[in-house]
Amino acid sequence: DIQMTQSPASLSASLGETVTIECLASEDIYSNLAWYQQKPGKSPQLLIYYANSLNDGVPSRFSGSGSGTQYSLKINSLQSEDVSIYFCQQNYDSPWTFGGGTKLELK
Amino acid sequence: QVTLKESGPGILQPSQTLSLTCTFSGFSLSTYGMGVGWIRQPSGKGLEWLANIWWDDDKYYNPSLKNRLTISKDTSNNQAFLKITNVDTADTATYYCARILQLTGSFFDYWGQGVMVTVSS
């Protein structure tokens, strides 16, 4: 199975700050990576697919980058509504696997 | 407008079979490239992919659950189903169904609200 390791596990940032979350795959996943946002008590929502494609309706302050085994999610100008848990997921190989999540809180 | 909604028994006892239903609208599982997946999340923990079913009835399972999973669909009624046999307390989780679209990389682009399932004696 491909292991997805997210860092950090938790993060505290101020409004307006830029935040970066990392996801490391245990082998090359050729950009077959998505990022999801899960707000408290809600189901996950797709933010980014194919590593850097913004899903419809997602604010442009979210961006994704990376290749090979290393990927990142960047949030520019942090807003209060961005408080969530963020997960990465690979679908390059079965079983599809998720990272452990990064909990983003406001400082 | 794409929507999905899961339904299930709420609570069941160890060794029983868990039957989940995903009722969706706004797309058809008979359309080329369309799929539905099941994902679960124990309370306060991460996400685990369970199974996918595709428009052509192709099915994929997470081998970690060995032979306990069966996914199926009813295209005419816009439903997908997941059965998990011989449940135990480790199967206690919120279960989600989600749409997958091959055209945009086969990621989970729409999710249901989730259904909580508790396994307890």
XYZ file of C-alpha atoms in Angstrom:
228
model
C 0.000 0.000 0.000
C 1.124 3.569 -0.660
C 1.540 5.427 2.631
C 0.596 9.098 2.726
C 2.308 11.099 5.470
C 1.000 14.562 6.225
C 2.800 17.261 8.151
C 2.277 18.952 10.419
C -0.453 17.039 12.254
C -1.736 20.315 13.656
C -1.150 23.933 12.880
C -2.093 27.227 14.477
C -2.041 30.370 12.350
C -3.339 33.942 12.390
C -5.918 35.515 10.114
C -4.318 36.744 6.899
C -1.334 34.445 7.271
C -0.117 32.027 4.584
C -0.190 28.354 5.552
C 1.422 25.338 3.892
C 0.568 21.695 4.522
C 2.781 18.911 3.197
C 1.970 15.400 2.018
C 4.637 12.798 1.356
C 3.839 9.610 -0.560
C 5.843 6.440 0.045
C 6.357 6.106 -3.720
C 5.850 8.155 -6.867
C 2.121 8.825 -7.402
C 2.554 10.880 -10.591
C 0.392 13.786 -9.368
C -2.622 11.547 -8.732
C -3.327 13.435 -5.547
C -6.272 15.318 -4.092
C -6.734 17.603 -1.114
C -9.949 17.642 0.914
C -11.218 20.038 3.548
C -13.359 18.740 6.401
C -15.041 21.354 8.553
C -16.140 20.354 12.072
C -19.091 17.977 11.949
C -19.224 17.972 8.147
C -18.228 15.637 5.345
C -14.982 16.210 3.419
C -15.066 18.505 0.389
C -12.743 18.306 -2.614
C -10.424 21.311 -2.879
C -7.670 20.283 -5.278
C -7.310 17.372 -7.704
C -4.447 16.187 -9.903
C -2.177 17.903 -7.364
C -2.783 21.464 -8.618
C -6.261 21.755 -10.207
C -8.703 23.867 -8.231
C -12.144 22.299 -7.882
C -15.129 24.386 -8.978
C -16.216 26.932 -6.398
C -13.057 26.691 -4.286
C -11.567 30.104 -3.426
C -8.416 31.016 -5.326
C -6.479 31.461 -2.054
C -6.146 27.665 -2.076
C -3.467 26.172 -4.308
C -1.734 22.850 -4.705
C 1.680 21.917 -6.005
C 4.161 19.097 -6.124
C 5.193 16.040 -8.065
C 6.660 12.615 -7.544
C 6.348 11.862 -3.854
C 6.098 15.394 -2.424
C 3.001 17.584 -2.505
C 1.761 20.649 -0.713
C -1.410 22.635 -0.112
C -1.042 26.375 0.335
C -3.646 28.693 1.793
C -3.025 32.368 1.216
C -4.550 35.035 3.425
C -6.076 32.651 5.971
C -9.770 33.237 6.717
C -11.772 32.146 9.766
C -13.813 29.742 7.610
C -10.618 27.840 6.736
C -10.516 26.280 10.217
C -10.778 22.614 9.263
C -8.968 19.342 8.987
C -7.208 18.859 5.659
C -6.535 15.449 4.114
C -4.499 14.403 1.119
C -5.433 11.295 -0.885
C -3.765 9.298 -3.639
C -5.613 7.311 -6.285
C -2.609 6.248 -8.307
C -2.705 2.709 -6.946
C -5.202 0.547 -5.109
C -5.930 0.650 -2.244
C -6.571 4.376 -2.433
C -5.120 5.921 0.707
C -5.462 9.116 2.712
C -3.023 11.056 4.794
C -3.640 11.246 8.522
C -4.917 14.804 8.347
C -3.759 18.255 9.405
C -5.872 20.171 11.895
C -5.753 23.890 11.189
C -6.747 26.257 13.977
C -6.697 30.000 14.447
C -4.107 31.521 16.713
C -27.352 19.459 -8.574
C -25.487 16.423 -7.309
C -26.524 15.047 -3.929
C -25.823 11.803 -2.099
C -27.316 10.481 1.123
C -26.319 7.440 3.105
C -28.627 5.318 5.204
C -27.919 2.433 7.531
C -29.025 0.608 10.684
C -27.439 2.959 13.227
C -26.469 0.229 15.635
C -25.773 -3.461 15.235
C -24.171 -6.273 17.148
C -20.803 -7.950 16.577
C -20.811 -10.677 13.923
C -23.834 -9.173 12.133
C -23.823 -7.883 8.567
C -23.843 -4.135 8.001
C -25.952 -3.000 5.039
C -25.559 0.560 3.798
C -27.458 2.374 1.065
C -26.350 5.440 -0.871
C -29.203 7.233 -2.631
C -28.064 9.865 -5.079
C -29.390 12.379 -7.582
C -27.944 14.657 -10.240
C -25.998 11.931 -12.004
C -26.464 8.388 -13.250
C -24.355 5.340 -12.537
C -25.074 4.189 -16.076
C -23.145 7.150 -17.505
C -19.688 6.415 -18.897
C -16.936 7.283 -16.410
C -19.176 7.581 -13.373
C -18.556 5.805 -10.104
C -19.495 5.752 -6.430
C -17.118 5.033 -3.591
C -17.486 4.270 0.108
C -15.204 5.769 2.726
C -15.384 5.523 6.507
C -14.094 7.592 9.402
C -13.988 6.480 13.045
C -14.826 9.337 15.363
C -11.922 11.759 15.648
C -9.771 9.747 13.251
C -8.762 9.665 9.604
C -10.407 8.467 6.414
C -10.302 4.924 5.066
C -11.319 4.046 1.519
C -13.456 0.901 1.375
C -14.712 0.211 -2.144
C -15.686 1.672 -5.527
C -18.229 0.646 -8.132
C -18.200 1.984 -11.692
C -20.750 2.570 -14.444
C -19.676 -0.669 -16.142
C -20.117 -2.631 -12.860
C -16.372 -2.839 -12.286
C -15.665 -3.128 -8.571
C -12.631 -2.452 -6.415
C -12.142 -3.251 -2.753
C -9.707 -2.378 -0.016
C -7.865 -5.652 0.633
C -7.403 -4.732 4.310
C -11.029 -5.738 4.825
C -10.298 -8.996 3.069
C -13.464 -10.655 1.791
C -15.922 -8.880 4.089
C -17.026 -6.227 1.574
C -19.593 -6.392 -1.200
C -20.478 -3.328 -3.274
C -23.389 -3.226 -5.711
C -25.691 -0.788 -7.474
C -29.260 -0.294 -8.652
C -28.938 2.034 -11.602
C -32.649 2.429 -12.210
C -33.223 3.680 -8.650
C -29.998 5.700 -8.375
C -28.636 3.721 -5.464
C -25.384 2.082 -4.465
C -24.957 -0.399 -1.659
C -22.229 -1.685 0.608
C -22.349 -4.763 2.782
C -19.790 -5.560 5.454
C -20.013 -9.002 6.975
C -18.985 -10.139 10.447
C -18.695 -6.656 11.942
C -16.917 -5.907 15.183
C -16.336 -2.798 17.291
C -13.527 -1.683 14.952
C -16.177 -1.085 12.281
C -17.781 1.652 14.369
C -17.486 4.770 12.217
C -19.229 7.335 10.085
C -19.674 5.901 6.609
C -19.682 8.163 3.570
C -20.531 7.555 -0.052
C -19.064 9.850 -2.677
C -19.226 10.339 -6.427
C -16.203 9.624 -8.579
C -15.827 11.020 -12.082
C -13.160 9.558 -14.359
C -13.186 12.704 -16.488
C -11.666 14.698 -13.611
C -9.235 12.154 -12.363
C -11.437 9.807 -10.369
C -11.404 11.784 -7.157
C -14.306 12.049 -4.697
C -15.923 15.262 -5.923
C -19.272 15.076 -4.106
C -19.840 13.485 -0.694
C -22.896 12.511 1.280
C -23.470 13.779 4.799
C -22.420 10.435 6.276
C -24.214 7.889 8.430
C -22.999 6.878 11.884
C -22.771 3.166 12.564
C -22.100 1.751 16.005
C -21.183 -1.878 16.593
C -21.884 -2.846 20.156
C -23.072 -5.842 22.114
